Amino acid sequence: SQSNVFLRILKGEAPADVVDADDPDLFTFRDRKPASTIHMLVIPRQFVRDAAELKPRDAELVRAMTTKARELVRAEVGDDAFDERELALGFHWPPFYSVPWLHLHAIYPRSAMVRRYKYTSISFKSPEYVLERLGRLGD
C-alpha cells in the first residue's frame, strides 16, 4: 500500500539515510533505530511481504541480499578490521516485524547490540535458516 514506509523510501517520498541506491534489484539504507554501531536494511525493489512468503525460486534473492549486506558492512568497517563473527544478519519472522516489506538486517558489531530481545532465534531468522527452509519447500 502507499502507506508502506519502505515503498515511500524507495520512491524518495520518505527520508532515509541511503547506503546504496545503485543496485537495480536491491536498495540499502540505515535503520532509524540502530541496534549497534552499524545497522543497515537491505530490501528488494520488488515487493515481498516477508521471509515466510518466499518461495524456492527466491533463494537467489536471499543470497543476493546477504552478499550485498556483507559487502556494505565490510566496506564500512574495513577489510582488516572486519570480523565475520561480529556480523549479525537476519530477517524478522512474522509476526515479529513492523514493516511488511522483506528486509534483511545487517548489524555490526554483534557484541555491541542493544535491544537484543528483538533479535532472538524465535523472531529473527538467519539467511541460512531461510535458504534451508526454501530448500525443504522444494518447487
Coordinates of N, CA, C and O in Angstrom, one line a residue:
S1 N 0.8 -1.2 0.0 CA 0.0 0.0 0.0 C 0.9 1.3 0.0 O 2.1 1.2 0.3
Q2 N 0.3 2.4 -0.3 CA 1.0 3.6 -0.4 C 1.5 4.1 0.9 O 2.4 4.9 1.0
S3 N 0.9 3.5 2.0 CA 1.4 4.0 3.3 C 2.6 3.2 3.8 O 3.2 3.6 4.8
N4 N 3.1 2.2 3.0 CA 4.2 1.5 3.4 C 5.5 2.4 3.4 O 5.8 2.9 2.4
V5 N 6.1 2.5 4.5 CA 7.3 3.4 4.6 C 8.4 3.0 3.7 O 9.1 3.9 3.2
F6 N 8.6 1.7 3.5 CA 9.7 1.3 2.6 C 9.4 1.7 1.2 O 10.3 2.0 0.4
L7 N 8.2 1.6 0.8 CA 7.8 2.0 -0.6 C 8.0 3.5 -0.7 O 8.6 3.9 -1.7
R8 N 7.7 4.3 0.3 CA 7.9 5.7 0.2 C 9.4 6.0 0.2 O 9.8 6.9 -0.5
I9 N 10.2 5.3 0.9 CA 11.7 5.5 0.9 C 12.2 5.2 -0.5 O 12.9 5.9 -1.1
L10 N 11.7 4.1 -1.1 CA 12.1 3.7 -2.5 C 11.8 4.8 -3.5 O 12.6 5.0 -4.4
K11 N 10.6 5.4 -3.3 CA 10.2 6.4 -4.3 C 10.8 7.8 -3.9 O 10.5 8.7 -4.6
G12 N 11.6 7.9 -2.8 CA 12.1 9.1 -2.5 C 11.1 10.1 -1.8 O 11.4 11.3 -1.7
E13 N 10.0 9.5 -1.3 CA 9.0 10.3 -0.6 C 9.1 10.3 0.9 O 8.4 11.0 1.5
A14 N 10.0 9.5 1.4 CA 10.2 9.5 2.9 C 11.7 9.5 3.1 O 12.5 9.0 2.3
P15 N 12.2 10.2 4.1 CA 13.6 10.3 4.3 C 14.3 9.0 4.7 O 13.6 8.2 5.4
A16 N 15.5 8.8 4.3 CA 16.3 7.6 4.7 C 17.7 8.0 4.5 O 18.1 8.8 3.6
D17 N 18.5 7.4 5.4 CA 20.0 7.5 5.2 C 20.4 6.4 4.3 O 20.6 5.2 4.7
V18 N 20.5 6.7 3.0 CA 20.7 5.7 2.0 C 22.2 5.3 1.9 O 23.1 6.2 1.9
V19 N 22.4 4.0 1.9 CA 23.8 3.5 1.8 C 24.1 3.1 0.4 O 25.2 3.4 -0.1
D20 N 23.1 2.5 -0.3 CA 23.4 2.0 -1.7 C 22.0 2.1 -2.5 O 21.1 1.3 -2.2
A21 N 22.0 3.0 -3.4 CA 20.8 3.1 -4.3 C 21.1 2.7 -5.7 O 20.3 2.8 -6.6
D22 N 22.3 2.2 -6.0 CA 22.8 2.0 -7.3 C 22.4 0.6 -7.9 O 22.4 0.3 -9.1
D23 N 22.1 -0.3 -6.9 CA 21.7 -1.7 -7.3 C 20.4 -1.7 -8.0 O 19.4 -1.1 -7.5
P24 N 20.2 -2.4 -9.2 CA 18.9 -2.4 -9.9 C 17.9 -3.2 -9.1 O 16.7 -3.0 -9.3
D25 N 18.3 -4.1 -8.3 CA 17.3 -5.1 -7.6 C 17.2 -4.8 -6.2 O 16.1 -5.2 -5.6
L26 N 18.2 -4.2 -5.5 CA 18.2 -4.1 -4.1 C 18.4 -2.6 -3.7 O 19.0 -1.8 -4.5
F27 N 18.0 -2.2 -2.5 CA 18.1 -0.9 -2.0 C 18.5 -1.0 -0.6 O 17.9 -1.8 0.2
T28 N 19.5 -0.2 -0.2 CA 20.1 -0.4 1.2 C 20.1 1.0 1.9 O 20.6 2.0 1.3
F29 N 19.6 1.0 3.1 CA 19.6 2.2 3.9 C 19.8 1.9 5.4 O 19.7 0.7 5.8
R30 N 20.0 2.9 6.2 CA 20.3 2.6 7.6 C 19.0 2.6 8.4 O 18.1 3.3 8.2
D31 N 19.0 1.7 9.4 CA 17.9 1.5 10.3 C 17.7 2.8 11.1 O 18.8 3.3 11.6
R32 N 16.5 3.3 11.3 CA 16.3 4.6 12.1 C 16.6 4.4 13.5 O 16.9 5.3 14.2
K33 N 16.5 3.1 14.0 CA 16.8 2.9 15.4 C 17.8 1.8 15.5 O 17.6 0.6 15.7
P34 N 19.1 2.2 15.2 CA 20.1 1.2 15.1 C 20.3 0.4 16.4 O 20.3 0.9 17.5
A35 N 20.5 -0.9 16.2 CA 20.8 -1.9 17.3 C 22.2 -2.0 17.6 O 22.6 -2.6 18.6
S36 N 23.1 -1.4 16.8 CA 24.5 -1.4 17.1 C 25.2 -0.3 16.3 O 24.4 0.5 15.7
T37 N 26.5 -0.2 16.2 CA 27.2 0.9 15.6 C 26.8 1.0 14.1 O 26.5 2.1 13.6
I38 N 26.7 -0.1 13.4 CA 26.2 -0.2 12.0 C 24.9 -1.0 12.0 O 24.9 -2.1 12.6
H39 N 23.9 -0.5 11.4 CA 22.7 -1.2 11.3 C 22.0 -0.8 10.0 O 21.4 0.2 9.8
M40 N 22.2 -1.7 9.0 CA 21.6 -1.4 7.6 C 20.5 -2.4 7.4 O 20.4 -3.4 7.9
L41 N 19.6 -1.9 6.5 CA 18.5 -2.7 6.0 C 18.6 -2.9 4.5 O 18.8 -1.9 3.8
V42 N 18.7 -4.1 4.0 CA 18.7 -4.4 2.6 C 17.3 -4.9 2.2 O 16.8 -5.8 2.7
I43 N 16.7 -4.2 1.2 CA 15.4 -4.5 0.7 C 15.4 -4.8 -0.8 O 16.1 -4.2 -1.5
P44 N 14.5 -5.7 -1.2 CA 14.3 -5.8 -2.7 C 13.5 -4.6 -3.2 O 12.6 -4.1 -2.5
R45 N 13.7 -4.2 -4.4 CA 12.9 -3.2 -5.0 C 11.5 -3.7 -5.3 O 10.5 -2.9 -5.3
Q46 N 11.4 -5.0 -5.6 CA 10.1 -5.7 -5.9 C 9.5 -6.0 -4.5 O 10.2 -6.6 -3.7
F47 N 8.2 -5.8 -4.4 CA 7.6 -6.1 -3.1 C 7.5 -7.6 -2.8 O 7.1 -8.4 -3.6
V48 N 8.0 -7.9 -1.6 CA 7.7 -9.3 -1.0 C 7.4 -8.9 0.4 O 8.1 -8.1 1.1
R49 N 6.3 -9.5 1.0 CA 5.8 -9.1 2.3 C 6.8 -9.5 3.4 O 7.2 -8.6 4.2
D50 N 7.3 -10.7 3.4 CA 8.2 -11.1 4.5 C 8.9 -12.4 4.1 O 8.5 -13.0 3.1
A51 N 9.8 -12.9 4.9 CA 10.6 -14.0 4.6 C 9.8 -15.3 4.5 O 10.1 -16.2 3.8
A52 N 8.7 -15.4 5.3 CA 7.8 -16.5 5.3 C 7.1 -16.7 3.9 O 6.6 -17.8 3.6
E53 N 7.0 -15.6 3.2 CA 6.3 -15.6 1.9 C 7.2 -16.1 0.8 O 6.7 -16.4 -0.3
L54 N 8.5 -16.2 1.0 CA 9.5 -16.6 0.0 C 9.2 -18.0 -0.5 O 8.9 -18.9 0.3
K55 N 9.5 -18.2 -1.8 CA 9.3 -19.5 -2.5 C 10.7 -20.0 -2.8 O 11.7 -19.2 -2.9
P56 N 10.9 -21.3 -3.1 CA 12.2 -21.8 -3.5 C 12.9 -21.0 -4.6 O 14.1 -20.8 -4.6
R57 N 12.1 -20.5 -5.6 CA 12.7 -19.7 -6.6 C 13.3 -18.3 -6.1 O 14.1 -17.7 -6.8
D58 N 13.0 -18.0 -4.9 CA 13.5 -16.7 -4.3 C 14.9 -16.9 -3.6 O 15.4 -15.9 -3.0
A59 N 15.4 -18.1 -3.6 CA 16.7 -18.4 -3.0 C 17.8 -17.4 -3.5 O 18.6 -16.9 -2.7
E60 N 17.8 -17.1 -4.8 CA 18.8 -16.3 -5.3 C 18.7 -14.8 -4.8 O 19.7 -14.2 -4.5
L61 N 17.5 -14.4 -4.5 CA 17.2 -13.1 -3.9 C 17.8 -13.0 -2.5 O 18.5 -12.1 -2.2
V62 N 17.6 -14.1 -1.8 CA 18.1 -14.1 -0.4 C 19.6 -14.1 -0.4 O 20.3 -13.4 0.4
R63 N 20.2 -14.9 -1.3 CA 21.7 -14.9 -1.5 C 22.2 -13.5 -1.9 O 23.2 -13.0 -1.3
A64 N 21.5 -12.8 -2.8 CA 22.0 -11.5 -3.3 C 21.9 -10.5 -2.1 O 22.8 -9.7 -1.9
M65 N 20.8 -10.6 -1.3 CA 20.6 -9.6 -0.2 C 21.7 -9.9 0.8 O 22.3 -8.9 1.4
T66 N 22.0 -11.1 1.1 CA 23.1 -11.5 2.1 C 24.4 -11.0 1.6 O 25.2 -10.4 2.4
T67 N 24.8 -11.2 0.3 CA 26.0 -10.8 -0.2 C 26.2 -9.3 -0.2 O 27.2 -8.7 0.3
K68 N 25.1 -8.6 -0.5 CA 25.1 -7.1 -0.5 C 25.3 -6.6 0.9 O 26.1 -5.7 1.1
A69 N 24.6 -7.2 1.9 CA 24.7 -6.7 3.3 C 26.2 -6.9 3.8 O 26.7 -6.0 4.4
R70 N 26.7 -8.1 3.5 CA 28.1 -8.4 4.0 C 29.1 -7.4 3.3 O 30.0 -6.9 4.0
E71 N 28.9 -7.2 2.0 CA 29.9 -6.3 1.3 C 29.8 -4.9 1.8 O 30.9 -4.2 2.0
L72 N 28.6 -4.4 2.1 CA 28.5 -3.0 2.5 C 29.0 -2.8 3.9 O 29.6 -1.8 4.2
V73 N 28.7 -3.7 4.8 CA 29.3 -3.6 6.2 C 30.8 -3.8 6.2 O 31.5 -3.0 6.8
R74 N 31.3 -4.7 5.4 CA 32.7 -4.9 5.3 C 33.4 -3.6 4.8 O 34.5 -3.2 5.3
A75 N 32.8 -3.0 3.8 CA 33.4 -1.8 3.2 C 33.4 -0.7 4.3 O 34.4 0.1 4.3
E76 N 32.4 -0.6 5.1 CA 32.3 0.4 6.1 C 33.3 0.2 7.3 O 33.9 1.1 7.8
V77 N 33.4 -1.1 7.7 CA 34.3 -1.4 8.8 C 35.8 -1.4 8.3 O 36.7 -1.0 9.1
G78 N 36.0 -1.9 7.1 CA 37.3 -2.0 6.6 C 37.7 -3.5 6.6 O 37.4 -4.2 7.6
D79 N 38.4 -3.9 5.5 CA 38.7 -5.3 5.4 C 39.5 -5.9 6.6 O 39.3 -7.0 7.1
D80 N 40.5 -5.1 7.0 CA 41.4 -5.5 8.1 C 40.6 -5.7 9.4 O 40.9 -6.6 10.2
A81 N 39.7 -4.8 9.7 CA 39.0 -4.8 11.0 C 37.8 -5.7 11.0 O 37.3 -6.1 12.1
F82 N 37.3 -6.0 9.8 CA 36.0 -6.8 9.7 C 36.2 -8.2 10.4 O 37.1 -8.9 10.1
D83 N 35.2 -8.5 11.2 CA 35.2 -9.8 11.9 C 33.8 -10.5 11.6 O 32.8 -10.0 12.1
E84 N 33.8 -11.5 10.8 CA 32.6 -12.2 10.3 C 31.7 -12.6 11.5 O 30.5 -12.5 11.5
R85 N 32.4 -13.0 12.7 CA 31.6 -13.4 13.8 C 30.8 -12.2 14.5 O 29.8 -12.5 15.2
E86 N 31.2 -11.0 14.2 CA 30.5 -9.8 14.7 C 29.4 -9.4 13.8 O 28.6 -8.4 14.2
L87 N 29.2 -10.0 12.7 CA 28.1 -9.6 11.8 C 26.9 -10.4 12.1 O 26.9 -11.6 12.0
A88 N 25.8 -9.7 12.4 CA 24.5 -10.4 12.7 C 23.6 -10.1 11.4 O 23.4 -8.9 11.1
L89 N 23.2 -11.1 10.7 CA 22.3 -10.9 9.6 C 21.0 -11.7 9.9 O 21.1 -12.8 10.4
G90 N 19.9 -11.1 9.6 CA 18.7 -11.8 9.8 C 17.4 -11.1 9.3 O 17.4 -9.9 9.1
F91 N 16.4 -11.9 9.2 CA 15.0 -11.4 8.8 C 14.1 -11.6 10.0 O 14.2 -12.7 10.7
H92 N 13.4 -10.6 10.3 CA 12.3 -10.8 11.4 C 11.2 -11.7 10.8 O 10.8 -11.4 9.7
W93 N 10.9 -12.7 11.6 CA 9.9 -13.7 11.1 C 8.5 -13.2 11.5 O 8.3 -12.7 12.7
P94 N 7.5 -13.4 10.7 CA 6.1 -12.9 11.1 C 5.7 -13.7 12.4 O 6.1 -14.9 12.5
P95 N 5.0 -13.0 13.3 CA 4.5 -11.7 13.2 C 5.5 -10.6 13.8 O 5.0 -9.5 14.1
F96 N 6.7 -10.9 13.9 CA 7.7 -10.1 14.6 C 8.4 -9.0 13.7 O 9.6 -8.9 13.7
Y97 N 7.6 -8.3 12.9 CA 8.2 -7.2 12.2 C 7.3 -6.0 12.2 O 6.1 -6.2 12.3
S98 N 7.8 -4.9 11.9 CA 7.0 -3.7 12.0 C 6.6 -3.2 10.6 O 5.6 -2.5 10.4
V99 N 7.4 -3.5 9.6 CA 7.2 -3.0 8.2 C 7.0 -4.3 7.3 O 7.9 -5.1 7.2
P100 N 5.8 -4.4 6.7 CA 5.5 -5.6 5.8 C 6.2 -5.4 4.5 O 5.5 -5.1 3.5
W101 N 7.5 -5.5 4.5 CA 8.3 -5.5 3.2 C 9.6 -6.2 3.6 O 10.2 -5.9 4.6
L102 N 9.9 -7.2 2.8 CA 11.1 -8.1 3.1 C 12.3 -7.2 3.3 O 12.6 -6.3 2.5
H103 N 13.0 -7.4 4.5 CA 14.2 -6.6 4.7 C 15.2 -7.4 5.6 O 14.8 -8.1 6.5
L104 N 16.4 -7.4 5.1 CA 17.5 -8.1 5.8 C 18.2 -7.1 6.7 O 18.7 -6.1 6.2
H105 N 18.3 -7.4 8.0 CA 19.0 -6.6 8.9 C 20.5 -7.0 8.8 O 20.8 -8.2 8.8
A106 N 21.4 -6.0 8.7 CA 22.8 -6.2 8.8 C 23.3 -5.4 10.0 O 23.3 -4.1 9.9
I107 N 23.7 -6.1 11.1 CA 24.0 -5.4 12.4 C 25.4 -5.7 12.7 O 25.9 -6.9 12.7
Y108 N 26.2 -4.6 13.1 CA 27.6 -4.8 13.4 C 28.1 -3.7 14.3 O 27.8 -2.6 14.1
P109 N 28.9 -4.0 15.4 CA 29.3 -5.4 15.8 C 28.2 -6.0 16.7 O 27.5 -5.3 17.4
R110 N 28.0 -7.3 16.6 CA 27.1 -8.1 17.3 C 27.3 -7.9 18.8 O 26.3 -7.8 19.6
S111 N 28.5 -7.8 19.3 CA 28.8 -7.7 20.7 C 28.4 -6.4 21.3 O 28.2 -6.2 22.5
A112 N 28.1 -5.4 20.5 CA 27.6 -4.1 21.0 C 26.1 -3.9 20.8 O 25.6 -2.8 21.0
M113 N 25.4 -5.0 20.5 CA 24.0 -4.9 20.2 C 23.1 -4.4 21.4 O 23.4 -4.9 22.5
V114 N 22.2 -3.6 21.1 CA 21.2 -3.2 22.2 C 19.8 -3.8 21.7 O 19.7 -4.3 20.6
R115 N 18.8 -3.8 22.6 CA 17.5 -4.4 22.4 C 17.6 -5.8 21.8 O 16.9 -6.2 20.8
R116 N 18.4 -6.6 22.4 CA 18.7 -8.0 22.0 C 17.4 -8.8 21.9 O 17.3 -9.7 21.1
Y117 N 16.4 -8.5 22.7 CA 15.1 -9.2 22.7 C 14.5 -9.2 21.3 O 13.6 -10.0 21.0
K118 N 14.8 -8.2 20.5 CA 14.2 -8.1 19.2 C 14.9 -9.0 18.2 O 14.4 -9.2 17.1
Y119 N 16.0 -9.6 18.6 CA 16.9 -10.4 17.7 C 17.2 -11.8 18.2 O 18.3 -12.2 18.2
T120 N 16.1 -12.4 18.7 CA 16.3 -13.8 19.3 C 16.0 -14.8 18.2 O 15.4 -14.5 17.1
S121 N 16.3 -16.1 18.4 CA 16.1 -17.1 17.4 C 14.7 -17.3 17.1 O 14.3 -17.9 16.0
I122 N 13.8 -16.9 17.9 CA 12.3 -17.1 17.7 C 11.8 -16.1 16.6 O 11.1 -16.4 15.7
S123 N 12.3 -14.8 16.8 CA 11.8 -13.8 15.9 C 12.7 -13.4 14.8 O 12.3 -12.7 13.9
F124 N 14.0 -13.8 14.9 CA 15.0 -13.3 13.9 C 15.7 -14.5 13.3 O 16.4 -15.2 14.0
K125 N 15.5 -14.7 12.0 CA 16.0 -15.9 11.3 C 17.1 -15.5 10.4 O 17.0 -14.6 9.6
S126 N 18.2 -16.3 10.4 CA 19.4 -16.0 9.6 C 19.1 -16.4 8.1 O 18.2 -17.1 7.8
P127 N 19.8 -15.8 7.2 CA 19.7 -16.1 5.8 C 19.9 -17.6 5.6 O 19.2 -18.2 4.8
E128 N 20.8 -18.2 6.4 CA 21.0 -19.7 6.2 C 19.7 -20.5 6.6 O 19.4 -21.4 5.9
Y129 N 19.0 -20.0 7.6 CA 17.8 -20.7 8.0 C 16.8 -20.6 6.9 O 16.1 -21.5 6.5
V130 N 16.6 -19.3 6.3 CA 15.7 -19.1 5.3 C 16.0 -19.9 4.1 O 15.1 -20.5 3.5
L131 N 17.3 -20.0 3.7 CA 17.6 -20.8 2.5 C 17.4 -22.3 2.7 O 16.9 -23.0 1.8
E132 N 17.7 -22.7 3.9 CA 17.5 -24.1 4.2 C 16.0 -24.4 4.2 O 15.6 -25.5 3.6
R133 N 15.1 -23.5 4.7 CA 13.7 -23.7 4.6 C 13.2 -23.7 3.1 O 12.4 -24.6 2.8
L134 N 13.7 -22.8 2.3 CA 13.4 -22.8 0.9 C 13.7 -24.1 0.2 O 13.0 -24.6 -0.6
G135 N 14.9 -24.7 0.6 CA 15.3 -25.9 0.0 C 14.4 -27.1 0.4 O 14.1 -27.9 -0.4
R136 N 13.9 -27.0 1.7 CA 12.9 -28.1 2.1 C 11.6 -27.9 1.4 O 10.9 -28.9 1.2
L137 N 11.2 -26.7 1.1 CA 9.9 -26.5 0.5 C 9.9 -27.1 -0.9 O 8.8 -27.4 -1.5
G138 N 11.0 -27.3 -1.5 CA 11.1 -27.8 -2.9 C 10.4 -26.9 -3.9 O 10.2 -25.7 -3.6
D139 N 10.1 -27.3 -5.0 CA 9.4 -26.5 -6.0 C 8.0 -26.6 -5.9 O 7.2 -26.3 -6.7

